[in-house]
């Protein structure tokens, strides 16, 4: 079994990169071979997991544009079972360079096909846009997670994203599914947070994950140390939330027996 999951939302500041890093790390901690793919020119997943984007020689950009083998770009992280396919600033120009290429929407899919069998999960952190790189990620993915922050304007732009997903499903990747909508930045003290949760659950029902990601200081601190929240403080709310999300995804994909074994091992 191998599953590619993209995290996408063209709205910035919704916890997409934080969720990509910590979901990937959580799956790795649960002993699934996991690859985190940084498909955002800002390279926040790359720096947030402990690598300097300026010192990266081979990245997802070289794999897509120069046909570099992905194994020559993949980096081992400090977290066991977690690898990184990094990004750097050159990815900004990739969309322009890809315009005249044949099968331009399938470039990332071709890269990931070469290594898919080596991982149980591949998590793609998309850029906050609906450009060609994000379209590539959705075309390569088996499913997409949509992070939505529990704040005002939470549903703003969500319709446009869902429309883009529908276009990709119709024209480029008929197998693409919505893995779930992930509620992030939840503050139990705020009435607004609870209103947003209620509104999103009413609108999207079963598409919304049971797990909600709460606001957490440790979660905010972790990227500055270049590690996931699980490596930073495994007992904090943020770490527990993302471990629960990882378990929910594994369970949803029919791997309950394996998760139970892992839980027993952790306990």
mmCIF file of C-alpha atoms in Angstrom:
data_model
loop_
_atom_site.group_PDB
_atom_site.id
_atom_site.type_symbol
_atom_site.label_atom_id
_atom_site.label_comp_id
_atom_site.label_asym_id
_atom_site.label_seq_id
_atom_site.Cartn_x
_atom_site.Cartn_y
_atom_site.Cartn_z
ATOM 1 C CA UNK A 1 0.000 0.000 0.000
ATOM 2 C CA UNK A 2 1.235 3.470 -0.898
ATOM 3 C CA UNK A 3 -0.794 6.656 -0.689
ATOM 4 C CA UNK A 4 -0.015 10.177 -1.893
ATOM 5 C CA UNK A 5 -1.856 12.932 0.001
ATOM 6 C CA UNK A 6 -1.663 16.618 -0.973
ATOM 7 C CA UNK A 7 -2.434 19.386 1.527
ATOM 8 C CA UNK A 8 -3.907 22.286 -0.407
ATOM 9 C CA UNK A 9 -5.611 25.604 0.184
ATOM 10 C CA UNK A 10 -4.906 28.728 -1.879
ATOM 11 C CA UNK A 11 -5.632 30.804 1.230
ATOM 12 C CA UNK A 12 -2.466 31.447 3.221
ATOM 13 C CA UNK A 13 -2.126 31.160 7.000
ATOM 14 C CA UNK A 14 -4.413 28.169 7.447
ATOM 15 C CA UNK A 15 -1.809 25.825 8.965
ATOM 16 C CA UNK A 16 -1.048 23.953 5.760
ATOM 17 C CA UNK A 17 2.728 23.687 6.171
ATOM 18 C CA UNK A 18 2.433 23.033 9.925
ATOM 19 C CA UNK A 19 -0.030 20.241 9.153
ATOM 20 C CA UNK A 20 2.132 18.800 6.363
ATOM 21 C CA UNK A 21 5.236 18.604 8.573
ATOM 22 C CA UNK A 22 3.480 17.238 11.644
ATOM 23 C CA UNK A 23 1.171 14.792 9.854
ATOM 24 C CA UNK A 24 4.198 13.373 8.018
ATOM 25 C CA UNK A 25 6.170 13.146 11.279
ATOM 26 C CA UNK A 26 3.214 11.502 13.058
ATOM 27 C CA UNK A 27 2.843 8.850 10.359
ATOM 28 C CA UNK A 28 6.596 8.231 10.606
ATOM 29 C CA UNK A 29 6.381 7.872 14.409
ATOM 30 C CA UNK A 30 3.607 5.308 13.851
ATOM 31 C CA UNK A 31 6.231 3.371 11.851
ATOM 32 C CA UNK A 32 4.995 4.140 8.344
ATOM 33 C CA UNK A 33 7.690 4.975 5.794
ATOM 34 C CA UNK A 34 6.816 8.571 4.950
ATOM 35 C CA UNK A 35 8.080 11.143 2.453
ATOM 36 C CA UNK A 36 7.349 14.853 2.887
ATOM 37 C CA UNK A 37 7.387 16.690 -0.462
ATOM 38 C CA UNK A 38 7.861 20.456 -0.279
ATOM 39 C CA UNK A 39 6.038 21.834 -3.329
ATOM 40 C CA UNK A 40 5.985 25.429 -2.083
ATOM 41 C CA UNK A 41 8.611 27.939 -3.377
ATOM 42 C CA UNK A 42 8.706 29.475 0.121
ATOM 43 C CA UNK A 43 10.328 26.166 1.209
ATOM 44 C CA UNK A 44 8.833 26.406 4.713
ATOM 45 C CA UNK A 45 8.496 22.628 5.046
ATOM 46 C CA UNK A 46 12.170 22.314 4.134
ATOM 47 C CA UNK A 47 13.347 24.812 6.759
ATOM 48 C CA UNK A 48 10.710 23.685 9.270
ATOM 49 C CA UNK A 49 12.106 20.143 9.276
ATOM 50 C CA UNK A 50 15.704 21.290 9.740
ATOM 51 C CA UNK A 51 17.250 22.062 6.316
ATOM 52 C CA UNK A 52 18.531 25.368 4.928
ATOM 53 C CA UNK A 53 16.841 25.859 1.515
ATOM 54 C CA UNK A 54 19.801 27.974 0.364
ATOM 55 C CA UNK A 55 22.158 25.016 0.756
ATOM 56 C CA UNK A 56 19.918 22.563 -1.108
ATOM 57 C CA UNK A 57 21.506 21.560 -4.430
ATOM 58 C CA UNK A 58 18.890 19.147 -5.751
ATOM 59 C CA UNK A 59 15.209 19.724 -5.006
ATOM 60 C CA UNK A 60 11.753 19.020 -6.403
ATOM 61 C CA UNK A 61 12.526 21.785 -8.939
ATOM 62 C CA UNK A 62 15.503 19.897 -10.423
ATOM 63 C CA UNK A 63 13.434 16.701 -10.502
ATOM 64 C CA UNK A 64 10.623 18.371 -12.460
ATOM 65 C CA UNK A 65 12.606 20.656 -14.785
ATOM 66 C CA UNK A 66 15.981 18.890 -15.208
ATOM 67 C CA UNK A 67 14.845 15.258 -14.818
ATOM 68 C CA UNK A 68 17.123 14.694 -11.802
ATOM 69 C CA UNK A 69 16.392 11.355 -10.140
ATOM 70 C CA UNK A 70 14.306 11.976 -6.997
ATOM 71 C CA UNK A 71 16.553 9.666 -4.935
ATOM 72 C CA UNK A 72 19.399 12.146 -5.618
ATOM 73 C CA UNK A 73 17.345 14.934 -4.028
ATOM 74 C CA UNK A 74 15.709 13.147 -1.080
ATOM 75 C CA UNK A 75 17.113 13.951 2.376
ATOM 76 C CA UNK A 76 16.919 11.856 5.557
ATOM 77 C CA UNK A 77 15.473 13.762 8.525
ATOM 78 C CA UNK A 78 16.134 13.362 12.252
ATOM 79 C CA UNK A 79 12.773 11.589 12.596
ATOM 80 C CA UNK A 80 13.036 7.839 11.909
ATOM 81 C CA UNK A 81 11.009 6.724 8.858
ATOM 82 C CA UNK A 82 10.679 10.334 7.600
ATOM 83 C CA UNK A 83 12.392 11.596 4.438
ATOM 84 C CA UNK A 84 12.137 14.979 2.724
ATOM 85 C CA UNK A 85 12.044 15.941 -0.957
ATOM 86 C CA UNK A 86 13.008 19.604 -0.427
ATOM 87 C CA UNK A 87 12.242 22.859 -2.231
ATOM 88 C CA UNK A 88 14.162 26.072 -2.813
ATOM 89 C CA UNK A 89 13.386 29.490 -4.281
ATOM 90 C CA UNK A 90 13.989 28.353 -7.903
ATOM 91 C CA UNK A 91 10.603 26.641 -7.730
ATOM 92 C CA UNK A 92 9.078 30.116 -8.231
ATOM 93 C CA UNK A 93 10.213 29.999 -11.869
ATOM 94 C CA UNK A 94 9.120 26.427 -12.489
ATOM 95 C CA UNK A 95 5.579 27.375 -13.532
ATOM 96 C CA UNK A 96 6.892 29.663 -16.294
ATOM 97 C CA UNK A 97 9.421 27.048 -17.452
ATOM 98 C CA UNK A 98 6.735 24.346 -17.550
ATOM 99 C CA UNK A 99 4.294 26.307 -19.744
ATOM 100 C CA UNK A 100 5.710 24.965 -23.019
ATOM 101 C CA UNK A 101 6.430 21.427 -21.797
ATOM 102 C CA UNK A 102 4.397 18.463 -22.991
ATOM 103 C CA UNK A 103 2.181 16.891 -20.300
ATOM 104 C CA UNK A 104 3.088 19.786 -18.010
ATOM 105 C CA UNK A 105 0.350 18.864 -15.498
ATOM 106 C CA UNK A 106 1.863 15.383 -15.013
ATOM 107 C CA UNK A 107 5.493 16.316 -14.255
ATOM 108 C CA UNK A 108 5.269 15.795 -10.481
ATOM 109 C CA UNK A 109 3.309 12.577 -10.962
ATOM 110 C CA UNK A 110 6.142 11.223 -13.143
ATOM 111 C CA UNK A 111 8.692 12.134 -10.424
ATOM 112 C CA UNK A 112 6.734 10.505 -7.594
ATOM 113 C CA UNK A 113 5.921 7.376 -9.608
ATOM 114 C CA UNK A 114 9.646 6.529 -9.512
ATOM 115 C CA UNK A 115 9.721 6.371 -5.699
ATOM 116 C CA UNK A 116 6.106 5.711 -4.704
ATOM 117 C CA UNK A 117 6.698 2.044 -3.882
ATOM 118 C CA UNK A 118 9.413 2.917 -1.359
ATOM 119 C CA UNK A 119 6.962 4.719 0.960
ATOM 120 C CA UNK A 120 3.692 3.998 2.731
ATOM 121 C CA UNK A 121 2.667 7.659 2.638
ATOM 122 C CA UNK A 122 3.804 10.646 0.575
ATOM 123 C CA UNK A 123 2.623 14.009 1.946
ATOM 124 C CA UNK A 124 2.771 17.008 -0.427
ATOM 125 C CA UNK A 125 2.834 20.532 1.004
ATOM 126 C CA UNK A 126 1.321 22.702 -1.758
ATOM 127 C CA UNK A 127 1.897 26.429 -2.243
ATOM 128 C CA UNK A 128 -0.872 28.868 -1.235
ATOM 129 C CA UNK A 129 -2.089 29.277 -4.824
ATOM 130 C CA UNK A 130 -3.967 27.345 -7.488
ATOM 131 C CA UNK A 131 -1.117 27.579 -9.997
ATOM 132 C CA UNK A 132 0.533 24.899 -12.125
ATOM 133 C CA UNK A 133 2.625 23.431 -9.280
ATOM 134 C CA UNK A 134 -0.491 22.895 -7.140
ATOM 135 C CA UNK A 135 -2.306 21.405 -10.161
ATOM 136 C CA UNK A 136 0.698 19.064 -10.549
ATOM 137 C CA UNK A 137 0.386 18.034 -6.898
ATOM 138 C CA UNK A 138 -3.352 17.336 -7.226
ATOM 139 C CA UNK A 139 -2.735 15.353 -10.417
ATOM 140 C CA UNK A 140 -0.064 13.261 -8.658
ATOM 141 C CA UNK A 141 -2.091 12.721 -5.463
ATOM 142 C CA UNK A 142 -4.506 9.961 -4.512
ATOM 143 C CA UNK A 143 -6.335 12.343 -2.180
ATOM 144 C CA UNK A 144 -6.294 15.888 -0.829
ATOM 145 C CA UNK A 145 -6.575 17.292 2.702
ATOM 146 C CA UNK A 146 -7.977 20.827 2.938
ATOM 147 C CA UNK A 147 -6.870 22.711 6.086
ATOM 148 C CA UNK A 148 -9.427 25.316 7.240
ATOM 149 C CA UNK A 149 -8.663 27.683 10.117
ATOM 150 C CA UNK A 150 -11.271 28.213 12.864
ATOM 151 C CA UNK A 151 -11.344 31.961 12.297
ATOM 152 C CA UNK A 152 -13.412 34.610 10.521
ATOM 153 C CA UNK A 153 -13.585 34.123 6.717
ATOM 154 C CA UNK A 154 -12.766 30.434 7.243
ATOM 155 C CA UNK A 155 -14.853 29.361 4.240
ATOM 156 C CA UNK A 156 -13.594 32.194 2.033
ATOM 157 C CA UNK A 157 -12.151 30.791 -1.199
ATOM 158 C CA UNK A 158 -13.064 27.216 -0.295
ATOM 159 C CA UNK A 159 -15.592 27.064 -3.138
ATOM 160 C CA UNK A 160 -12.883 28.042 -5.643
ATOM 161 C CA UNK A 161 -10.569 25.317 -4.320
ATOM 162 C CA UNK A 162 -13.329 22.687 -4.458
ATOM 163 C CA UNK A 163 -14.076 23.777 -8.040
ATOM 164 C CA UNK A 164 -10.387 23.373 -8.957
ATOM 165 C CA UNK A 165 -10.385 19.902 -7.389
ATOM 166 C CA UNK A 166 -13.480 19.021 -9.447
ATOM 167 C CA UNK A 167 -11.764 20.195 -12.665
ATOM 168 C CA UNK A 168 -8.687 18.086 -11.825
ATOM 169 C CA UNK A 169 -10.967 15.089 -11.112
ATOM 170 C CA UNK A 170 -12.739 15.531 -14.454
ATOM 171 C CA UNK A 171 -9.753 16.244 -16.690
ATOM 172 C CA UNK A 172 -6.479 15.122 -15.118
ATOM 173 C CA UNK A 173 -6.929 12.703 -12.213
ATOM 174 C CA UNK A 174 -10.244 10.861 -12.078
ATOM 175 C CA UNK A 175 -9.090 8.888 -9.012
ATOM 176 C CA UNK A 176 -8.496 12.010 -6.846
ATOM 177 C CA UNK A 177 -10.557 11.973 -3.651
ATOM 178 C CA UNK A 178 -11.015 14.450 -0.814
ATOM 179 C CA UNK A 179 -9.359 12.783 2.174
ATOM 180 C CA UNK A 180 -10.959 15.301 4.480
ATOM 181 C CA UNK A 181 -11.317 18.884 5.652
ATOM 182 C CA UNK A 182 -9.016 19.584 8.603
ATOM 183 C CA UNK A 183 -10.021 22.232 11.139
ATOM 184 C CA UNK A 184 -6.947 24.079 12.449
ATOM 185 C CA UNK A 185 -6.100 26.888 14.901
ATOM 186 C CA UNK A 186 -9.005 25.965 17.171
ATOM 187 C CA UNK A 187 -9.233 27.921 20.440
ATOM 188 C CA UNK A 188 -11.667 26.330 22.877
ATOM 189 C CA UNK A 189 -12.085 29.681 24.686
ATOM 190 C CA UNK A 190 -13.433 31.530 21.629
ATOM 191 C CA UNK A 191 -17.082 31.402 20.663
ATOM 192 C CA UNK A 192 -16.018 32.133 17.061
ATOM 193 C CA UNK A 193 -13.949 28.924 16.909
ATOM 194 C CA UNK A 194 -16.943 26.870 17.993
ATOM 195 C CA UNK A 195 -19.181 28.660 15.483
ATOM 196 C CA UNK A 196 -16.751 27.895 12.643
ATOM 197 C CA UNK A 197 -16.543 24.213 13.652
ATOM 198 C CA UNK A 198 -20.340 24.011 13.669
ATOM 199 C CA UNK A 199 -20.629 25.813 10.314
ATOM 200 C CA UNK A 200 -18.008 23.662 8.559
ATOM 201 C CA UNK A 201 -19.465 20.424 9.971
ATOM 202 C CA UNK A 202 -22.980 21.504 8.873
ATOM 203 C CA UNK A 203 -21.776 22.323 5.342
ATOM 204 C CA UNK A 204 -19.455 19.363 4.767
ATOM 205 C CA UNK A 205 -20.602 16.716 7.275
ATOM 206 C CA UNK A 206 -18.663 13.446 6.835
ATOM 207 C CA UNK A 207 -15.881 15.173 4.864
ATOM 208 C CA UNK A 208 -14.640 16.860 8.059
ATOM 209 C CA UNK A 209 -12.039 15.025 10.148
ATOM 210 C CA UNK A 210 -13.029 14.159 13.718
ATOM 211 C CA UNK A 211 -9.619 15.423 14.841
ATOM 212 C CA UNK A 212 -9.347 19.193 15.332
ATOM 213 C CA UNK A 213 -5.947 20.917 15.579
ATOM 214 C CA UNK A 214 -5.868 23.254 18.581
ATOM 215 C CA UNK A 215 -3.803 26.413 18.951
ATOM 216 C CA UNK A 216 -0.659 25.452 20.827
ATOM 217 C CA UNK A 217 2.523 27.332 21.756
ATOM 218 C CA UNK A 218 4.744 24.274 21.276
ATOM 219 C CA UNK A 219 3.299 23.838 17.779
ATOM 220 C CA UNK A 220 4.316 27.413 16.909
ATOM 221 C CA UNK A 221 7.791 27.017 18.431
ATOM 222 C CA UNK A 222 8.795 23.764 16.719
ATOM 223 C CA UNK A 223 9.673 25.153 13.221
ATOM 224 C CA UNK A 224 12.174 27.604 14.742
ATOM 225 C CA UNK A 225 14.108 24.567 16.019
ATOM 226 C CA UNK A 226 13.833 22.825 12.630
ATOM 227 C CA UNK A 227 11.892 19.878 14.063
ATOM 228 C CA UNK A 228 8.330 18.593 14.189
ATOM 229 C CA UNK A 229 6.213 19.203 17.282
ATOM 230 C CA UNK A 230 6.497 15.491 18.140
ATOM 231 C CA UNK A 231 10.285 15.796 18.337
ATOM 232 C CA UNK A 232 9.923 19.109 20.208
ATOM 233 C CA UNK A 233 7.386 18.016 22.841
ATOM 234 C CA UNK A 234 5.604 14.700 22.299
ATOM 235 C CA UNK A 235 3.204 15.296 25.201
ATOM 236 C CA UNK A 236 1.837 18.681 24.146
ATOM 237 C CA UNK A 237 -1.650 19.176 22.695
ATOM 238 C CA UNK A 238 -0.292 19.875 19.209
ATOM 239 C CA UNK A 239 1.625 16.587 19.070
ATOM 240 C CA UNK A 240 -1.355 14.621 20.394
ATOM 241 C CA UNK A 241 -3.691 16.279 17.853
ATOM 242 C CA UNK A 242 -1.472 15.351 14.899
ATOM 243 C CA UNK A 243 -0.918 11.808 16.157
ATOM 244 C CA UNK A 244 -4.685 11.445 16.398
ATOM 245 C CA UNK A 245 -5.046 12.791 12.853
ATOM 246 C CA UNK A 246 -2.466 10.282 11.592
ATOM 247 C CA UNK A 247 -4.330 7.449 13.337
ATOM 248 C CA UNK A 248 -7.626 8.645 11.853
ATOM 249 C CA UNK A 249 -6.149 8.646 8.332
ATOM 250 C CA UNK A 250 -4.589 5.212 8.792
ATOM 251 C CA UNK A 251 -7.883 3.862 10.136
ATOM 252 C CA UNK A 252 -9.798 5.448 7.248
ATOM 253 C CA UNK A 253 -7.496 3.677 4.814
ATOM 254 C CA UNK A 254 -8.190 0.266 6.317
ATOM 255 C CA UNK A 255 -5.050 -0.273 8.386
ATOM 256 C CA UNK A 256 -6.710 -0.560 11.823
ATOM 257 C CA UNK A 257 -4.863 -3.737 12.855
ATOM 258 C CA UNK A 258 -1.473 -2.155 12.171
ATOM 259 C CA UNK A 259 -2.372 1.002 14.094
ATOM 260 C CA UNK A 260 -3.506 -1.005 17.109
ATOM 261 C CA UNK A 261 -0.193 -2.819 17.112
ATOM 262 C CA UNK A 262 1.685 0.473 16.941
ATOM 263 C CA UNK A 263 -0.421 2.001 19.725
ATOM 264 C CA UNK A 264 0.307 -0.987 21.912
ATOM 265 C CA UNK A 265 4.006 -0.577 21.209
ATOM 266 C CA UNK A 266 3.875 3.116 22.131
ATOM 267 C CA UNK A 267 1.993 2.447 25.363
#
